[in-house]
XYZ file of C-alpha atoms in Angstrom:
665
model
C 0.000 0.000 0.000
C 1.385 3.393 -0.939
C 1.802 6.035 1.719
C 0.951 9.676 1.027
C 2.971 12.433 2.589
C 2.016 16.101 2.304
C 4.993 18.401 2.730
C 5.779 22.026 2.133
C 7.769 21.001 -0.950
C 5.153 18.961 -2.712
C 3.163 15.757 -2.578
C 5.275 12.600 -2.503
C 4.622 8.898 -2.584
C 6.608 6.059 -1.098
C 6.050 2.524 -2.221
C 7.856 -0.716 -2.565
C 6.871 -1.160 -6.185
C 9.190 -0.278 -9.020
C 9.478 3.041 -10.796
C 7.570 1.915 -13.877
C 4.686 0.557 -11.799
C 4.397 3.788 -9.824
C 4.475 5.865 -12.987
C 1.781 3.648 -14.522
C -0.426 4.232 -11.468
C -0.052 8.000 -11.723
C -0.771 7.970 -15.427
C -3.838 5.795 -14.858
C -5.121 8.205 -12.199
C -4.460 11.203 -14.422
C -6.424 9.692 -17.306
C -9.272 8.430 -15.131
C -9.685 11.716 -13.245
C -8.548 14.107 -15.969
C -11.831 15.994 -16.256
C -12.141 16.573 -12.498
C -8.507 17.715 -12.233
C -8.787 20.048 -15.228
C -11.988 21.534 -13.832
C -10.256 22.094 -10.484
C -7.310 23.875 -12.117
C -9.716 25.948 -14.231
C -11.574 27.087 -11.091
C -8.358 28.152 -9.350
C -7.538 30.320 -12.388
C -10.882 32.192 -12.297
C -10.296 35.885 -13.002
C -6.917 35.156 -14.613
C -7.530 36.699 -18.007
C -9.469 35.385 -20.988
C -11.005 31.911 -21.261
C -8.638 30.829 -24.056
C -5.487 31.109 -21.940
C -7.342 29.830 -18.887
C -8.314 26.638 -20.748
C -4.760 26.071 -21.983
C -3.248 26.773 -18.568
C -5.636 24.325 -16.867
C -4.639 21.492 -19.219
C -0.948 22.291 -18.878
C -1.177 22.321 -15.071
C -2.826 18.895 -14.972
C -0.376 17.340 -17.412
C 2.651 18.754 -15.616
C 1.407 17.302 -12.329
C 3.114 14.052 -13.348
C 6.488 15.751 -13.629
C 7.056 16.213 -9.901
C 6.380 18.942 -7.353
C 5.759 22.435 -8.641
C 8.678 24.734 -8.469
C 11.173 22.499 -10.173
C 12.143 20.429 -7.095
C 12.829 16.775 -7.617
C 10.147 14.397 -6.445
C 10.921 11.645 -3.953
C 10.133 9.159 -6.747
C 11.595 10.262 -10.121
C 8.990 10.173 -12.846
C 8.973 10.971 -16.515
C 7.645 14.274 -17.885
C 4.039 14.372 -18.957
C 3.160 13.683 -22.545
C 1.812 16.567 -24.624
C -1.890 16.960 -25.141
C -3.058 14.665 -27.892
C -4.339 16.334 -31.057
C -8.026 17.081 -30.974
C -10.297 17.677 -33.932
C -13.323 19.965 -33.711
C -16.624 18.524 -34.846
C -19.245 21.182 -35.559
C -17.207 23.637 -33.537
C -17.079 21.349 -30.494
C -13.825 19.940 -29.084
C -14.237 17.047 -26.652
C -11.376 15.735 -24.510
C -12.261 12.258 -23.229
C -12.160 11.345 -19.554
C -10.369 8.033 -19.869
C -11.156 4.877 -17.984
C -11.113 3.960 -14.340
C -7.736 3.343 -12.756
C -8.752 0.406 -10.575
C -5.704 -0.662 -8.480
C -4.847 -1.042 -4.815
C -3.941 2.259 -3.187
C -5.691 4.297 -5.867
C -7.140 6.759 -3.340
C -3.686 7.728 -2.077
C -2.395 8.262 -5.605
C -5.460 10.347 -6.499
C -4.882 12.539 -3.434
C -1.226 13.043 -4.307
C -1.930 13.969 -7.933
C -4.746 16.300 -6.872
C -2.374 18.001 -4.434
C 0.189 18.551 -7.166
C -2.470 20.060 -9.412
C -3.496 22.486 -6.662
C 0.121 23.439 -5.944
C 0.824 24.175 -9.608
C -2.452 26.024 -10.097
C -1.724 28.256 -7.094
C 1.707 29.069 -8.490
C 0.267 30.010 -11.873
C -2.500 32.092 -10.257
C 0.167 33.958 -8.266
C 2.072 34.822 -11.431
C 4.595 31.981 -11.562
C 5.189 30.757 -15.086
C 3.767 27.739 -16.846
C 4.534 26.925 -20.469
C 1.239 26.917 -22.329
C 0.354 24.579 -25.192
C 0.439 26.628 -28.387
C -2.695 26.738 -30.529
C -2.144 28.325 -33.925
C -5.054 30.081 -35.578
C -7.708 28.986 -33.082
C -9.302 30.377 -29.953
C -10.701 27.874 -27.447
C -13.619 28.752 -25.170
C -15.674 26.922 -22.617
C -19.378 27.054 -23.393
C -21.074 30.208 -22.106
C -23.312 29.322 -19.180
C -26.503 30.862 -17.906
C -26.587 34.120 -15.944
C -26.053 32.315 -12.637
C -22.879 30.694 -14.029
C -21.484 34.130 -14.888
C -22.404 35.358 -11.410
C -20.615 32.453 -9.745
C -17.559 32.906 -11.985
C -17.355 36.584 -11.061
C -17.693 35.685 -7.374
C -14.873 33.149 -7.756
C -12.669 35.767 -9.406
C -12.988 37.962 -6.318
C -11.568 35.214 -4.087
C -7.871 34.676 -3.512
C -6.323 31.788 -5.491
C -6.274 29.685 -2.318
C -9.923 30.539 -1.667
C -10.834 29.365 -5.164
C -8.869 26.169 -4.590
C -10.766 25.566 -1.350
C -14.057 26.130 -3.140
C -13.120 23.687 -5.902
C -11.921 21.038 -3.466
C -15.122 21.285 -1.456
C -17.511 21.281 -4.409
C -15.878 19.342 -7.239
C -13.676 16.932 -5.280
C -16.088 16.537 -2.351
C -13.392 16.871 0.324
C -14.200 17.589 3.959
C -13.064 20.808 5.632
C -10.251 18.948 7.400
C -9.081 17.377 4.145
C -9.171 20.754 2.389
C -7.106 22.394 5.140
C -4.520 19.626 5.002
C -4.233 19.667 1.227
C -3.919 23.470 1.056
C -1.247 23.480 3.755
C 0.728 20.782 1.930
C 0.329 22.703 -1.339
C 1.943 25.765 0.208
C -1.196 27.914 0.236
C -0.996 30.956 2.533
C -3.519 30.924 5.398
C -5.492 27.753 4.568
C -8.092 28.567 7.233
C -8.692 31.961 5.663
C -9.010 30.371 2.237
C -11.602 27.929 3.551
C -13.485 30.831 5.154
C -13.561 32.593 1.773
C -15.033 29.486 0.185
C -17.694 29.195 2.870
C -18.653 32.847 2.378
C -19.098 32.231 -1.334
C -21.211 29.139 -0.690
C -23.381 31.106 1.712
C -23.867 33.944 -0.768
C -24.353 31.580 -3.732
C -25.995 28.336 -2.583
C -26.326 27.311 -6.231
C -22.530 27.281 -6.652
C -22.142 23.511 -6.202
C -24.703 22.700 -8.870
C -23.315 25.334 -11.239
C -19.633 24.444 -10.863
C -20.259 20.734 -11.389
C -22.999 20.950 -13.998
C -22.324 23.999 -16.155
C -20.153 23.711 -19.262
C -18.882 27.191 -18.365
C -16.438 25.509 -15.959
C -15.514 22.435 -18.024
C -12.221 22.961 -19.905
C -12.553 19.463 -21.388
C -15.509 20.489 -23.579
C -14.612 23.650 -25.463
C -15.616 25.488 -28.614
C -13.035 26.364 -31.260
C -13.176 29.490 -33.445
C -10.693 31.166 -35.783
C -8.631 33.753 -33.955
C -9.245 36.456 -36.549
C -12.732 35.682 -37.835
C -13.999 39.265 -37.825
C -11.370 40.902 -40.036
C -8.495 38.898 -41.538
C -5.773 41.141 -42.953
C -2.542 39.264 -42.403
C 0.543 41.305 -43.276
C 3.304 38.922 -42.317
C 6.003 36.962 -44.046
C 5.013 34.072 -46.251
C 6.532 31.530 -43.881
C 4.292 32.627 -41.025
C 1.286 32.584 -43.339
C 2.047 29.025 -44.401
C 2.566 27.993 -40.791
C -0.766 29.533 -39.797
C -2.574 27.749 -42.633
C -0.967 24.437 -41.721
C -1.939 24.929 -38.090
C -5.540 25.643 -39.044
C -5.629 22.480 -41.110
C -3.954 20.217 -38.554
C -5.390 21.812 -35.388
C -2.468 20.507 -33.352
C -1.875 21.478 -29.735
C 1.866 21.547 -29.058
C 3.552 21.864 -25.647
C 4.909 25.383 -25.161
C 8.168 26.459 -23.607
C 7.183 29.835 -22.188
C 8.174 30.749 -18.667
C 5.301 33.032 -17.798
C 5.751 36.264 -15.901
C 8.832 35.324 -13.927
C 9.823 33.388 -10.868
C 9.089 36.004 -8.264
C 5.890 36.544 -6.411
C 3.361 38.065 -8.779
C 0.086 39.923 -8.349
C -2.813 38.384 -6.500
C -4.774 37.632 -9.675
C -2.284 37.738 -12.569
C -3.262 37.395 -16.199
C -1.555 34.542 -18.089
C 1.474 35.666 -20.118
C 0.458 36.876 -23.575
C 1.762 35.123 -26.677
C 4.321 36.602 -28.990
C 2.934 38.701 -31.800
C 1.391 36.257 -34.265
C -0.889 36.506 -37.274
C -4.020 37.278 -35.259
C -2.291 39.902 -33.123
C -1.183 41.642 -36.322
C -4.677 41.582 -37.815
C -6.695 44.758 -38.232
C -8.665 45.867 -35.153
C -12.355 45.139 -34.895
C -15.068 47.592 -33.858
C -18.226 47.143 -31.817
C -21.562 48.281 -33.192
C -22.482 51.825 -32.077
C -25.474 50.548 -30.094
C -23.969 47.284 -28.812
C -24.082 48.548 -25.217
C -27.871 48.904 -25.443
C -28.404 45.203 -26.144
C -26.232 43.438 -23.574
C -26.248 42.883 -19.827
C -22.447 42.997 -19.754
C -21.217 46.575 -19.809
C -17.460 46.844 -20.186
C -14.910 48.016 -22.741
C -15.888 45.329 -25.250
C -19.101 47.206 -26.089
C -17.475 50.615 -26.528
C -17.921 51.792 -30.130
C -14.997 53.232 -32.084
C -14.926 57.031 -31.842
C -12.700 59.910 -32.931
C -12.205 61.708 -36.223
C -9.224 59.492 -37.173
C -10.848 56.111 -36.636
C -10.747 55.474 -40.398
C -7.060 56.438 -40.644
C -5.829 52.904 -41.283
C -2.147 53.871 -41.297
C -2.408 55.456 -37.841
C -4.383 52.576 -36.376
C -1.915 50.140 -37.926
C 1.015 51.926 -36.217
C -0.785 51.723 -32.884
C -1.586 48.045 -33.374
C 2.006 47.228 -34.296
C 3.372 49.210 -31.351
C 1.316 47.013 -29.023
C 2.157 43.823 -30.912
C 5.923 44.375 -31.021
C 6.461 46.531 -27.940
C 7.656 50.107 -27.569
C 10.628 51.338 -25.547
C 9.578 53.273 -22.471
C 6.029 51.922 -22.428
C 4.082 52.617 -19.216
C 2.725 49.322 -17.901
C 0.372 49.313 -14.909
C 1.145 46.713 -12.192
C -0.086 43.217 -13.015
C -0.548 43.986 -16.723
C 1.131 41.672 -19.276
C 3.027 43.892 -21.719
C 2.508 41.759 -24.832
C -0.312 41.872 -27.384
C -3.611 39.985 -27.286
C -3.778 36.692 -29.155
C -6.596 37.936 -31.383
C -7.317 41.190 -33.191
C -7.566 44.155 -30.798
C -10.686 46.289 -30.576
C -10.531 49.929 -31.685
C -12.122 52.315 -29.165
C -10.772 55.708 -30.251
C -8.510 57.399 -32.783
C -8.283 61.168 -32.907
C -6.419 64.347 -31.943
C -6.530 65.637 -28.384
C -4.831 68.950 -27.572
C -2.466 68.608 -30.520
C -1.532 64.996 -29.779
C -2.693 61.985 -31.770
C -4.236 59.283 -29.585
C -5.342 55.720 -30.403
C -7.094 53.555 -27.807
C -7.167 49.769 -28.286
C -8.629 46.991 -26.134
C -8.109 43.243 -26.026
C -8.166 40.334 -23.568
C -8.789 42.393 -20.458
C -6.269 45.112 -21.296
C -6.224 48.648 -22.685
C -3.460 50.118 -24.816
C -3.185 53.884 -25.364
C -0.882 54.826 -28.229
C 0.157 58.471 -28.644
C 2.111 60.490 -31.191
C 3.230 63.972 -30.192
C 4.740 66.655 -32.386
C 7.898 66.715 -30.273
C 7.689 63.691 -27.988
C 7.457 60.831 -30.488
C 5.352 57.692 -30.032
C 4.299 56.492 -26.589
C 2.429 53.480 -25.228
C 0.545 52.958 -21.960
C -1.016 49.631 -20.922
C -3.501 48.887 -18.154
C -5.416 45.859 -16.967
C -9.223 45.953 -17.271
C -10.533 42.421 -16.698
C -13.694 42.276 -14.562
C -14.503 45.896 -15.480
C -18.126 46.952 -15.105
C -20.511 49.846 -15.639
C -18.484 52.095 -13.289
C -14.882 50.969 -13.731
C -15.257 50.874 -17.530
C -16.893 54.295 -17.628
C -13.876 56.457 -18.482
C -10.300 56.383 -19.804
C -7.710 59.159 -19.635
C -6.644 60.087 -23.179
C -4.372 63.056 -22.496
C -3.046 65.286 -19.713
C -1.867 68.878 -19.783
C -1.330 71.564 -17.173
C -5.017 72.414 -17.563
C -6.096 68.910 -16.530
C -6.983 65.485 -17.879
C -9.118 64.819 -20.967
C -11.129 61.622 -20.615
C -13.162 59.505 -23.011
C -16.450 58.446 -21.425
C -18.389 55.234 -21.966
C -21.350 55.403 -24.367
C -23.745 54.680 -21.482
C -22.739 57.848 -19.594
C -25.661 60.254 -19.888
C -24.404 63.275 -17.958
C -20.974 64.286 -16.679
C -20.083 66.743 -13.934
C -17.108 67.682 -11.813
C -17.179 68.340 -8.110
C -14.627 69.343 -5.492
C -14.432 66.436 -3.092
C -13.100 68.772 -0.393
C -16.216 70.953 -0.554
C -19.266 68.696 -0.261
C -21.626 71.646 0.106
C -20.797 72.986 -3.359
C -22.956 71.649 -6.204
C -21.384 69.727 -9.054
C -20.563 71.640 -12.245
C -21.530 70.456 -15.721
C -18.669 68.966 -17.751
C -18.941 69.240 -21.554
C -18.181 65.935 -23.293
C -18.971 66.058 -27.033
C -18.750 62.581 -28.577
C -17.655 61.334 -25.150
C -14.466 63.446 -24.913
C -14.457 65.668 -21.833
C -13.138 69.151 -21.383
C -10.016 69.272 -19.152
C -10.654 68.111 -15.584
C -8.266 70.004 -13.245
C -5.925 68.011 -11.065
C -6.082 68.355 -7.305
C -4.154 71.159 -5.629
C -0.706 70.252 -4.316
C -1.759 71.210 -0.785
C -5.018 69.232 -1.138
C -7.063 72.386 -0.736
C -9.121 71.083 -3.675
C -9.669 67.589 -5.091
C -11.644 67.482 -8.322
C -13.463 64.255 -9.227
C -15.885 63.174 -11.932
C -19.540 62.655 -11.082
C -21.128 60.595 -13.855
C -24.695 59.451 -14.351
C -25.632 56.357 -16.345
C -28.241 56.369 -19.077
C -31.744 55.268 -18.000
C -31.254 52.416 -20.482
C -28.703 51.024 -17.996
C -30.074 52.065 -14.600
C -32.408 54.684 -13.213
C -30.826 57.403 -11.078
C -27.384 55.767 -11.065
C -24.627 58.285 -10.333
C -21.062 57.522 -9.250
C -17.698 59.173 -8.594
C -14.378 58.604 -10.388
C -11.056 60.144 -9.343
C -8.097 60.639 -11.680
C -5.040 59.501 -9.721
C -2.546 59.616 -12.573
C -3.174 56.285 -14.288
C -4.815 55.314 -17.547
C -8.039 54.505 -15.680
C -9.696 56.677 -13.030
C -10.513 55.140 -9.642
C -14.059 54.335 -8.495
C -14.923 55.883 -5.099
C -17.487 54.155 -2.870
C -18.802 54.466 0.689
C -20.049 52.078 3.377
C -22.241 53.706 6.059
C -21.967 53.002 9.808
C -23.287 49.644 11.054
C -26.893 49.241 12.084
C -29.049 46.377 13.301
C -29.457 43.663 10.694
C -27.097 42.329 8.020
C -23.789 44.035 7.277
C -24.111 46.955 4.903
C -22.504 46.788 1.472
C -20.473 49.546 -0.234
C -22.548 52.000 -2.229
C -21.938 54.948 -4.517
C -20.307 57.891 -2.759
C -22.808 60.477 -3.983
C -25.054 60.834 -0.915
C -24.679 63.535 1.727
C -23.028 61.316 4.365
C -20.681 59.822 1.785
C -19.583 63.232 0.513
C -19.004 64.487 4.067
C -16.817 61.469 4.827
C -14.845 61.739 1.601
C -14.322 65.469 2.196
C -12.308 64.490 5.288
C -10.393 61.615 3.678
C -9.868 62.952 0.134
C -6.218 63.812 0.732
C -5.392 60.135 1.282
C -6.067 59.491 -2.412
C -2.626 60.871 -3.235
C -1.090 57.771 -1.612
C -3.065 55.261 -3.712
C -0.926 52.656 -5.473
C -0.577 52.541 -9.270
C -3.144 50.205 -10.770
C -5.790 51.018 -8.155
C -9.293 50.095 -9.269
C -11.498 51.318 -6.412
C -11.275 52.914 -2.971
C -13.988 52.431 -0.347
C -14.447 54.560 2.781
C -16.084 52.371 5.448
C -17.380 54.112 8.566
C -17.062 51.168 10.951
C -17.671 53.050 14.229
C -18.705 56.391 15.694
C -17.305 57.555 19.034
C -18.124 60.458 21.375
C -14.810 61.902 22.548
C -14.073 62.362 26.273
C -14.636 65.655 28.087
C -17.484 66.585 25.726
C -15.080 67.140 22.846
C -17.667 66.090 20.274
C -18.296 63.069 18.026
C -15.493 61.366 16.100
C -15.714 58.869 13.264
C -13.629 55.756 12.632
C -13.012 54.958 8.952
C -11.269 52.089 7.183
C -10.037 53.032 3.720
C -9.870 49.990 1.456
C -7.954 50.256 -1.846
C -8.363 47.445 -4.385
C -6.108 47.054 -7.402
C -6.972 45.578 -10.792
C -4.683 42.604 -10.102
C -6.739 41.597 -7.041
C -4.361 42.870 -4.362
C -5.027 45.772 -2.089
C -4.257 47.785 1.028
C -6.183 49.022 4.055
C -5.772 51.861 6.550
C -7.719 53.008 9.601
C -8.242 56.685 10.386
C -9.875 58.649 13.186
C -11.790 61.697 11.964
C -11.955 64.199 14.858
C -14.883 66.622 15.137
C -15.010 69.669 12.902
C -12.357 70.176 10.253
C -9.354 68.791 12.139
C -7.055 66.642 10.029
C -7.653 62.879 10.082
C -5.393 60.769 12.292
C -3.912 57.780 10.437
C -3.815 55.058 13.115
C -2.612 51.965 11.222
C -2.229 50.514 7.745
C -1.685 47.131 6.126
C -0.099 46.423 2.748
C -1.153 43.456 0.601
C -4.051 42.676 2.881
C -7.728 41.843 2.448
C -8.632 43.761 5.615
C -11.852 45.779 5.356
C -12.913 43.894 2.234
C -15.993 41.717 1.878
C -13.834 38.749 2.913
C -12.571 40.338 6.139
C -15.260 42.513 7.662
C -13.800 42.641 11.180
C -11.541 45.575 11.981
C -10.113 47.205 15.104
C -8.812 50.759 15.412
C -6.929 52.360 18.296
C -4.931 55.533 18.906
C -3.880 57.943 21.613
C -5.770 61.251 21.757
C -5.143 64.203 24.063
C -8.037 66.288 25.401
C -7.951 70.033 26.033
C -7.266 69.311 29.709
C -4.026 67.596 28.743
C -5.243 64.126 29.664
C -4.255 61.401 27.210
C -6.912 58.854 26.312
C -6.583 55.554 24.498
C -9.420 55.522 21.980
C -10.483 52.060 20.826
C -13.243 51.123 18.388
C -14.040 47.951 16.515
C -16.541 46.709 13.999
C -19.777 45.442 15.452
C -18.640 41.867 16.171
C -15.764 42.984 18.448
C -16.779 42.330 22.094
C -13.463 42.672 23.960
C -9.910 43.939 23.463
C -6.512 43.243 24.963
C -2.904 44.053 24.117
C -0.407 46.818 24.803
C -0.344 50.599 24.454
C 2.893 51.473 26.217
C 1.778 49.248 29.075
C -0.148 45.963 29.197
C -3.872 46.315 28.641
C -5.915 43.548 30.297
C -8.910 42.191 28.436
C -11.600 44.838 28.464
C -15.116 44.266 27.244
C -16.488 46.602 24.616
C -19.825 44.930 23.836
C -19.783 46.668 20.492
C -19.133 50.148 21.929
C -15.988 52.302 21.569
C -13.680 52.766 24.560
C -11.911 55.866 25.891
C -9.373 54.778 28.527
C -7.292 57.392 30.429
C -3.554 56.757 30.355
C -1.923 55.333 33.456
C 1.359 53.776 34.490
C 4.198 54.601 32.082
C 1.807 56.585 29.917
C 1.135 56.501 26.175
C 3.168 54.171 23.994
C 2.924 52.162 20.768
C -0.519 50.611 20.334
C -1.003 46.995 19.326
C -4.340 45.478 20.276
C -6.217 42.256 19.606
C -9.997 42.083 19.511
C -12.124 39.104 20.487
C -15.181 38.516 18.298
C -18.612 37.366 19.398
C -18.026 34.022 17.656
C -14.752 33.367 19.462
C -12.535 34.520 16.604
C -9.982 37.308 16.691
C -9.038 40.449 14.840
C -6.301 42.994 15.453
C -5.227 46.520 14.700
C -3.740 46.751 11.221
C -0.053 46.441 10.579
């Protein structure tokens, strides 16, 4: 009987049988359970770019699971590298990869567990940005079947989880493992915080009880049953050397999947939700851009950059658009690449969104595979290229793109579903918003914020009634290609936790007026910033009411930061009490937070102010002296200093369910 050992370096097997017998067992398990393993890898990669690369990566991960532990370390039992994917032939557009037959040998369960663990380890590495050579598919794009609306909802929910959380969800639902088994497998696979990953999965299952049925039954999540389409079906204008043309034609005829040799995005730790590495510029990437119909956004429930029509007076200038397309396909020295954005071109033809002149500069905006490319030609500056990630964009985060900046401000191109545009000074919530002209979607200059933060201009946009009634939202230009979506979560009340909402109401504007200056510290690639009022506290000695806020910044790559601030009464500057980098604190997956700081009253007395989210019932820790456990029962504390006096604050909060939280940092 084989013995399974889970270690931090991989999943290993010991057995008395010979090398060939052990290899035969692994191969039998891989064939018999191929569909389940591929589905599991595909789930872990949710949110990692387009479905084509996700399908290829899932198959590569499963096949490479025979080659030993991920990371290149030698397995305890040497085994041969996996064979390449066998050629598949589409029939009526459908490609079916067979399951194989049952393994049927003694000790099969242990071998299955070991292979499954290797698949999870490799999938986590790929989802964190570690490279995997993809099978190369010439001239074809492979897609899983589009599922119903609930399948899309579940897929989007999966994409918001960490890679380990998605692995936990897949292990629970597709592999049928118990919580204990999931925790053990994740720990052996090197997943960070297995308990937290399992908690993420449970939150998803609570919010989407249909997830088990959808993940196991919908073709949306089955990378073994895919549809094949030509990569450049819409507009085929190949301008490449004859050898590449012949190779593309031969590939279309043979439809062979060959093992790739790419190394991905590097060996270091990558973004939380990295896109797969793009292919080198091939025939499809060099094809002419495609354009969406002018009214495409009116006839779809998915509002993102793919339904933007082509605009600008130069959109028919084929030479200009061709230069922009080639700059993206071949690369441009000095290109600005937002964090987590693959620099290479899309595998298929890009989509043209804009081509025109803005303040004397020529600008072309292209989109493809969850990325935007802005190509510019200045009279004195020469060509330039800026790239940004846009996967999982929606009606708000796909509502505007910065085309050009001058001393007068930024010129933005607005989405076709934006009905009205205004600017407002975030620092002056009592001032009404001012109309912003935007002929053909191109705005007048929007001034940048003052250096001393005396003013902070933001966009206030309102969606067309075709999209949503009375839907207004705020976007802030923080220097990137895409403006940042600002949201607000009001103070807790009785009942379920309150979700973030648009920051256009009176309370939201008052809160953002106090915290607007923190926007200057937002990281490049930031997608959204939420101001969560998690507690309100009357200050000692009748000093007035204060507000506790957690500022949550989320990036396009899935990572993010959090910071707690105390907003004193009146117009006093906020007090930054703690911050956490690369954390999910104050997000929907970690809704428990604790804030603490020293505050001095007019009398000169120093008070330790402590406030937690509504599930915090007691606190303990140190603040220059030991603080014994003190009950809060959901109310803020104001404790006069004693003993040595004020010192560094580090507190732990006990939750009403027995769990813990702590001050950030």
